[in-house]
Amino acid sequence: MADKLKEILSPVSEELAKVDINIKKNLETGVPFIDKSALHLFAKGGKKIRASLVILSAAMGGEVTERVIELAAAVEIIHAASLVHDDIIDKSFLRRGDLSVPSKFGDKVAVLAGDYMYLTAVGIAVDNSNKKILKSLSKATREMVQGELYQLEYSNIDKITQEHYYNIINRKTAQLMAASAFIGGAEVGFDDNRCNALYSMGLDLGYAFQIVDDTLDFSESSEVTGKDIGNDFKDGKITLPFIYILNSGDEADRSKVMDFYRSPDDADFAEIKDLIHRSGAFDFSLAKAREFAQRSKDWLDIFESSIYKDIIIEIINFVVERNY
């Protein structure tokens, strides 16, 4: 599956390589301890979907300039910073198939590394005089933090609705996807109509992405996903399969899930995973992800046919088919 994404992104591989160089250039300080903690998460590369959206959205309307590369680097750094802070909150041991930053360096260093990464991304962004771009990135970053706070607020509520859930993932995931697509178009001078279409495309893609992530929590193994299987559920995170069981499952299923939710036990997780699949919660969630993916593709109808538009469509398809 990793090879599949690499194949999809091969037409912009040179641009993505430049993004990697730019990330390293901006985060490196010459102080080994700082550099190791700030760059640790980038050692495995990651999917770079957000950076790709910046590049491809720009390419649909003009040239992929050095400024576009810098903005792509900024969104990847923002995303990575959010993952570092997520892993502190969630006490996640693994990230991208390796030790998470807090696991490797400790929580105190991880907090500061995440802060440093956020501020570095801000520094890249403020070099751009385009107020629309600055406003978009600022809004996305602010809403990501709000999403974490909303998630903590809802984490102990027995009865939660899909509306609450979508409110969380809009902020935690979808807003940065939306901003990534938007700023690529804004940088090359797309009109408001097209910039807004790119924003909406990224937003719906973000919803699809997060819902698929929810299903991966009940996936095969951490070796496949590169993350701790079941960690979100054990930590009390509200995910769509969980909500489906609460609102649509029978009383016995609801009771079993809530008992596990209140007192997580690794020994019982296999049974919960089986219940999620058997009840239809897994299939329901994937169907919702596909709905958002189709809406995401529909927003691209306003743009002329091009290889870059085709690649975005392939990325959207990949997001709902992936296993990591």
Short mmCIF file of C-alpha atoms in Angstrom, two decimals:
data_model
loop_
_atom_site.label_atom_id
_atom_site.label_comp_id
_atom_site.label_asym_id
_atom_site.label_seq_id
_atom_site.Cartn_x
_atom_site.Cartn_y
_atom_site.Cartn_z
CA MET A 1 0.00 0.00 0.00
CA ALA A 2 2.91 2.34 0.73
CA ASP A 3 4.25 1.54 -2.74
CA LYS A 4 0.82 2.39 -4.18
CA LEU A 5 0.90 5.92 -2.75
CA LYS A 6 4.49 6.35 -3.91
CA GLU A 7 3.38 5.38 -7.41
CA ILE A 8 0.45 7.82 -7.31
CA LEU A 9 2.73 10.68 -6.26
CA SER A 10 5.60 9.82 -8.62
CA PRO A 11 4.83 12.72 -11.03
CA VAL A 12 5.53 15.17 -8.18
CA SER A 13 8.30 13.17 -6.49
CA GLU A 14 10.89 15.87 -7.23
CA GLU A 15 8.73 18.52 -5.61
CA LEU A 16 8.12 16.32 -2.55
CA ALA A 17 11.87 15.69 -2.25
CA LYS A 18 12.32 19.46 -2.16
CA VAL A 19 9.72 19.61 0.62
CA ASP A 20 11.83 17.15 2.65
CA ILE A 21 14.91 19.30 2.14
CA ASN A 22 12.98 22.42 3.14
CA ILE A 23 11.64 20.79 6.31
CA LYS A 24 15.14 19.77 7.37
CA LYS A 25 16.55 23.20 6.52
CA ASN A 26 13.94 24.98 8.61
CA LEU A 27 14.00 22.65 11.63
CA GLU A 28 17.75 22.09 11.93
CA THR A 29 19.45 24.25 14.54
CA GLY A 30 22.91 22.70 14.70
CA VAL A 31 22.15 21.50 18.23
CA PRO A 32 22.01 17.69 17.94
CA PHE A 33 19.51 17.11 20.76
CA ILE A 34 17.01 19.61 19.36
CA ASP A 35 17.47 18.39 15.81
CA LYS A 36 16.99 14.73 16.72
CA SER A 37 13.75 15.34 18.59
CA ALA A 38 12.28 17.76 16.03
CA LEU A 39 13.23 15.66 13.00
CA HIS A 40 12.55 12.21 14.49
CA LEU A 41 9.02 11.98 13.11
CA PHE A 42 10.20 12.80 9.58
CA ALA A 43 12.73 9.94 9.48
CA LYS A 44 10.04 7.53 8.26
CA GLY A 45 8.75 10.04 5.72
CA GLY A 46 5.01 9.81 6.26
CA LYS A 47 2.35 9.93 3.55
CA LYS A 48 2.78 13.66 2.78
CA ILE A 49 -0.82 13.93 1.63
CA ARG A 50 -1.11 17.51 2.92
CA ALA A 51 2.08 18.64 1.20
CA SER A 52 0.88 16.93 -1.97
CA LEU A 53 -2.40 18.84 -1.84
CA VAL A 54 -0.51 22.14 -1.65
CA ILE A 55 1.67 21.20 -4.62
CA LEU A 56 -1.07 19.67 -6.78
CA SER A 57 -3.57 22.47 -6.16
CA ALA A 58 -0.91 24.98 -7.19
CA ALA A 59 0.09 22.91 -10.21
CA MET A 60 -3.51 22.91 -11.49
CA GLY A 61 -3.30 26.69 -11.81
CA GLY A 62 0.32 27.58 -12.37
CA GLU A 63 3.93 26.89 -11.55
CA VAL A 64 5.12 25.03 -8.46
CA THR A 65 7.45 27.75 -7.22
CA GLU A 66 9.87 27.66 -4.30
CA ARG A 67 7.22 29.49 -2.29
CA VAL A 68 4.76 26.64 -2.92
CA ILE A 69 7.40 24.19 -1.68
CA GLU A 70 7.88 26.27 1.47
CA LEU A 71 4.15 26.30 2.16
CA ALA A 72 3.98 22.53 1.61
CA ALA A 73 6.79 22.15 4.15
CA ALA A 74 4.91 24.38 6.60
CA VAL A 75 1.74 22.26 6.54
CA GLU A 76 3.77 19.06 6.99
CA ILE A 77 5.54 20.58 10.00
CA ILE A 78 2.21 21.70 11.49
CA HIS A 79 0.81 18.20 10.98
CA ALA A 80 3.87 16.57 12.53
CA ALA A 81 3.73 18.92 15.52
CA SER A 82 0.10 17.94 16.12
CA LEU A 83 1.08 14.25 16.05
CA VAL A 84 3.82 14.83 18.62
CA HIS A 85 1.36 16.50 20.98
CA ASP A 86 -1.28 13.83 20.25
CA ASP A 87 1.18 11.12 21.23
CA ILE A 88 1.86 12.85 24.55
CA ILE A 89 -1.84 13.09 25.36
CA ASP A 90 -2.58 9.54 24.19
CA LYS A 91 0.59 8.00 25.64
CA SER A 92 1.18 6.39 22.25
CA PHE A 93 4.24 4.17 22.09
CA LEU A 94 4.44 3.89 18.30
CA ARG A 95 4.17 6.37 15.44
CA ARG A 96 4.93 5.59 11.80
CA GLY A 97 6.30 2.20 12.74
CA ASP A 98 8.89 3.63 15.15
CA LEU A 99 8.97 4.95 18.69
CA SER A 100 6.86 8.07 19.09
CA VAL A 101 8.69 11.27 20.04
CA PRO A 102 7.52 11.15 23.70
CA SER A 103 8.47 7.46 23.92
CA LYS A 104 11.96 8.13 22.61
CA PHE A 105 12.74 11.49 24.21
CA GLY A 106 10.24 11.85 27.07
CA ASP A 107 7.15 14.02 27.47
CA LYS A 108 8.97 17.22 28.43
CA VAL A 109 11.16 17.17 25.34
CA ALA A 110 8.20 16.18 23.17
CA VAL A 111 6.13 19.16 24.37
CA LEU A 112 8.94 21.55 23.52
CA ALA A 113 9.72 19.82 20.23
CA GLY A 114 6.08 20.15 19.18
CA ASP A 115 6.01 23.81 20.19
CA TYR A 116 9.24 24.44 18.28
CA MET A 117 7.79 22.78 15.18
CA TYR A 118 4.60 24.86 15.35
CA LEU A 119 6.56 28.09 15.67
CA THR A 120 8.88 27.10 12.83
CA ALA A 121 5.88 26.57 10.56
CA VAL A 122 4.50 29.97 11.59
CA GLY A 123 7.86 31.52 10.69
CA ILE A 124 7.69 30.00 7.22
CA ALA A 125 4.13 31.22 6.73
CA VAL A 126 4.69 34.82 7.85
CA ASP A 127 7.32 35.26 5.16
CA ASN A 128 4.37 35.21 2.79
CA SER A 129 2.52 38.51 2.39
CA ASN A 130 -0.66 36.77 1.16
CA LYS A 131 -3.16 37.39 3.95
CA LYS A 132 -5.54 34.71 2.69
CA ILE A 133 -2.82 32.09 3.15
CA LEU A 134 -1.83 33.33 6.60
CA LYS A 135 -5.46 33.43 7.70
CA SER A 136 -6.12 29.92 6.40
CA LEU A 137 -3.11 28.35 8.14
CA SER A 138 -3.80 30.25 11.36
CA LYS A 139 -7.42 29.09 11.40
CA ALA A 140 -6.49 25.47 10.69
CA THR A 141 -3.88 25.39 13.47
CA ARG A 142 -6.20 27.04 15.98
CA GLU A 143 -9.01 24.62 15.17
CA MET A 144 -6.71 21.61 15.53
CA VAL A 145 -6.05 22.60 19.14
CA GLN A 146 -9.78 23.19 19.67
CA GLY A 147 -10.40 19.69 18.31
CA GLU A 148 -8.12 18.18 20.94
CA LEU A 149 -9.94 20.09 23.67
CA TYR A 150 -13.36 19.03 22.34
CA GLN A 151 -12.16 15.43 22.24
CA LEU A 152 -11.07 15.59 25.87
CA GLU A 153 -14.41 17.16 26.82
CA TYR A 154 -16.41 14.39 25.15
CA SER A 155 -14.13 11.51 26.13
CA ASN A 156 -16.15 10.51 29.21
CA ILE A 157 -19.64 10.93 27.80
CA ASP A 158 -21.55 7.66 27.48
CA LYS A 159 -24.01 8.92 24.90
CA ILE A 160 -22.49 10.89 22.07
CA THR A 161 -23.88 11.76 18.65
CA GLN A 162 -22.37 11.76 15.20
CA GLU A 163 -22.69 15.55 15.28
CA HIS A 164 -20.27 15.70 18.22
CA TYR A 165 -17.91 13.38 16.41
CA TYR A 166 -17.91 15.36 13.16
CA ASN A 167 -17.34 18.53 15.18
CA ILE A 168 -14.15 16.97 16.56
CA ILE A 169 -12.73 15.59 13.31
CA ASN A 170 -13.58 18.77 11.42
CA ARG A 171 -11.12 20.55 13.67
CA LYS A 172 -8.56 17.82 14.35
CA THR A 173 -8.08 16.59 10.78
CA ALA A 174 -10.27 18.15 8.10
CA GLN A 175 -9.33 21.81 8.60
CA LEU A 176 -5.63 21.30 7.86
CA MET A 177 -6.43 19.18 4.80
CA ALA A 178 -8.73 21.98 3.63
CA ALA A 179 -6.12 24.65 4.27
CA SER A 180 -3.47 22.64 2.42
CA ALA A 181 -5.54 22.52 -0.75
CA PHE A 182 -6.70 26.13 -0.36
CA ILE A 183 -3.25 27.71 0.06
CA GLY A 184 -1.86 25.95 -3.00
CA GLY A 185 -4.59 27.50 -5.12
CA ALA A 186 -4.36 30.88 -3.41
CA GLU A 187 -0.60 31.04 -3.97
CA VAL A 188 -0.99 30.71 -7.76
CA GLY A 189 -3.86 33.20 -7.95
CA PHE A 190 -6.99 31.09 -8.31
CA ASP A 191 -10.18 33.12 -7.89
CA ASP A 192 -12.30 32.79 -4.75
CA ASN A 193 -14.66 30.30 -6.41
CA ARG A 194 -11.84 27.88 -7.18
CA CYS A 195 -10.03 28.45 -3.88
CA ASN A 196 -13.25 27.68 -2.02
CA ALA A 197 -13.77 24.53 -4.10
CA LEU A 198 -10.26 23.40 -3.17
CA TYR A 199 -10.98 24.14 0.48
CA SER A 200 -14.19 22.08 0.38
CA MET A 201 -12.44 19.25 -1.46
CA GLY A 202 -9.76 19.12 1.25
CA LEU A 203 -12.36 19.33 4.02
CA ASP A 204 -14.33 16.33 2.77
CA LEU A 205 -11.10 14.44 2.14
CA GLY A 206 -10.13 15.15 5.75
CA TYR A 207 -13.41 13.68 6.99
CA ALA A 208 -12.85 10.56 4.88
CA PHE A 209 -9.25 10.27 6.07
CA GLN A 210 -10.14 10.43 9.77
CA ILE A 211 -13.03 7.98 9.49
CA VAL A 212 -10.73 5.46 7.81
CA ASP A 213 -8.23 6.07 10.62
CA ASP A 214 -11.00 5.14 13.04
CA THR A 215 -11.49 1.80 11.31
CA LEU A 216 -7.74 1.14 11.34
CA ASP A 217 -7.93 1.16 15.14
CA PHE A 218 -9.67 -2.20 14.69
CA SER A 219 -7.30 -3.40 11.99
CA GLU A 220 -4.95 -6.35 11.63
CA SER A 221 -1.82 -5.34 13.50
CA SER A 222 0.47 -2.48 14.45
CA GLU A 223 3.02 -3.88 11.98
CA VAL A 224 0.61 -2.97 9.16
CA THR A 225 -0.61 0.41 10.43
CA GLY A 226 2.58 1.57 12.17
CA LYS A 227 0.48 2.58 15.20
CA ASP A 228 -0.77 0.84 18.34
CA ILE A 229 -3.91 -1.11 17.39
CA GLY A 230 -6.88 -0.29 19.60
CA ASN A 231 -5.06 2.57 21.28
CA ASP A 232 -7.69 5.18 20.40
CA PHE A 233 -10.51 3.07 21.76
CA LYS A 234 -8.61 2.07 24.91
CA ASP A 235 -7.83 5.75 25.55
CA GLY A 236 -11.50 6.66 25.41
CA LYS A 237 -11.42 8.47 22.09
CA ILE A 238 -14.79 8.83 20.43
CA THR A 239 -14.70 7.19 17.01
CA LEU A 240 -17.42 6.45 14.46
CA PRO A 241 -17.51 2.65 14.99
CA PHE A 242 -17.96 3.30 18.71
CA ILE A 243 -20.82 5.74 18.09
CA TYR A 244 -22.50 3.25 15.75
CA ILE A 245 -22.52 0.59 18.47
CA LEU A 246 -23.90 3.04 21.04
CA ASN A 247 -26.69 4.27 18.78
CA SER A 248 -27.46 1.23 16.63
CA GLY A 249 -26.22 -1.88 18.42
CA ASP A 250 -28.33 -4.08 20.68
CA GLU A 251 -28.29 -3.63 24.43
CA ALA A 252 -25.83 -6.47 25.04
CA ASP A 253 -23.36 -5.02 22.53
CA ARG A 254 -23.69 -1.53 24.00
CA SER A 255 -23.13 -2.86 27.49
CA LYS A 256 -20.06 -4.84 26.43
CA VAL A 257 -18.51 -1.89 24.63
CA MET A 258 -19.19 0.51 27.51
CA ASP A 259 -17.73 -1.93 30.05
CA PHE A 260 -14.53 -2.11 28.00
CA TYR A 261 -14.58 1.65 27.44
CA ARG A 262 -14.72 2.31 31.18
CA SER A 263 -12.15 -0.37 32.11
CA PRO A 264 -9.96 -1.19 29.10
CA ASP A 265 -8.25 -4.57 29.14
CA ASP A 266 -5.94 -5.75 26.38
CA ALA A 267 -7.15 -9.31 26.88
CA ASP A 268 -10.72 -8.31 25.95
CA PHE A 269 -9.88 -6.15 22.93
CA ALA A 270 -9.99 -9.04 20.43
CA GLU A 271 -13.61 -9.62 21.42
CA ILE A 272 -14.43 -5.92 21.02
CA LYS A 273 -12.73 -5.87 17.62
CA ASP A 274 -14.82 -8.86 16.54
CA LEU A 275 -17.97 -7.12 17.76
CA ILE A 276 -17.14 -3.97 15.79
CA HIS A 277 -16.89 -6.03 12.61
CA ARG A 278 -19.84 -8.34 13.34
CA SER A 279 -22.23 -5.52 14.28
CA GLY A 280 -21.79 -3.63 11.02
CA ALA A 281 -20.01 -0.71 12.71
CA PHE A 282 -16.87 -1.26 10.63
CA ASP A 283 -18.73 -1.42 7.30
CA PHE A 284 -20.93 1.55 8.24
CA SER A 285 -17.87 3.67 8.96
CA LEU A 286 -16.16 2.74 5.69
CA ALA A 287 -19.35 3.55 3.78
CA LYS A 288 -19.40 7.00 5.39
CA ALA A 289 -15.77 7.52 4.44
CA ARG A 290 -16.59 6.65 0.83
CA GLU A 291 -19.46 9.16 0.85
CA PHE A 292 -17.11 11.94 1.93
CA ALA A 293 -14.53 10.79 -0.62
CA GLN A 294 -17.07 11.06 -3.43
CA ARG A 295 -18.08 14.54 -2.28
CA SER A 296 -14.40 15.46 -2.23
CA LYS A 297 -14.01 14.38 -5.86
CA ASP A 298 -17.18 16.22 -6.88
CA TRP A 299 -15.63 19.54 -5.79
CA LEU A 300 -12.98 19.09 -8.48
CA ASP A 301 -15.54 19.25 -11.31
CA ILE A 302 -14.93 23.00 -11.60
CA PHE A 303 -11.32 22.41 -12.71
CA GLU A 304 -10.14 21.50 -16.18
CA SER A 305 -8.77 18.03 -16.82
CA SER A 306 -5.07 17.67 -16.03
CA ILE A 307 -2.61 15.15 -14.69
CA TYR A 308 -2.59 17.05 -11.39
CA LYS A 309 -6.36 16.82 -11.01
CA ASP A 310 -6.13 13.10 -11.78
CA ILE A 311 -3.49 12.64 -9.08
CA ILE A 312 -5.71 14.34 -6.49
CA ILE A 313 -8.53 11.96 -7.43
CA GLU A 314 -6.14 9.02 -7.04
CA ILE A 315 -5.12 10.32 -3.61
CA ILE A 316 -8.78 10.49 -2.58
CA ASN A 317 -9.28 6.89 -3.72
CA PHE A 318 -6.15 5.83 -1.86
CA VAL A 319 -7.35 7.42 1.37
CA VAL A 320 -10.41 5.15 1.55
CA GLU A 321 -8.57 2.02 0.36
CA ARG A 322 -5.47 2.27 2.58
CA ASN A 323 -4.52 -0.02 5.45
CA TYR A 324 -2.12 2.35 7.23
#
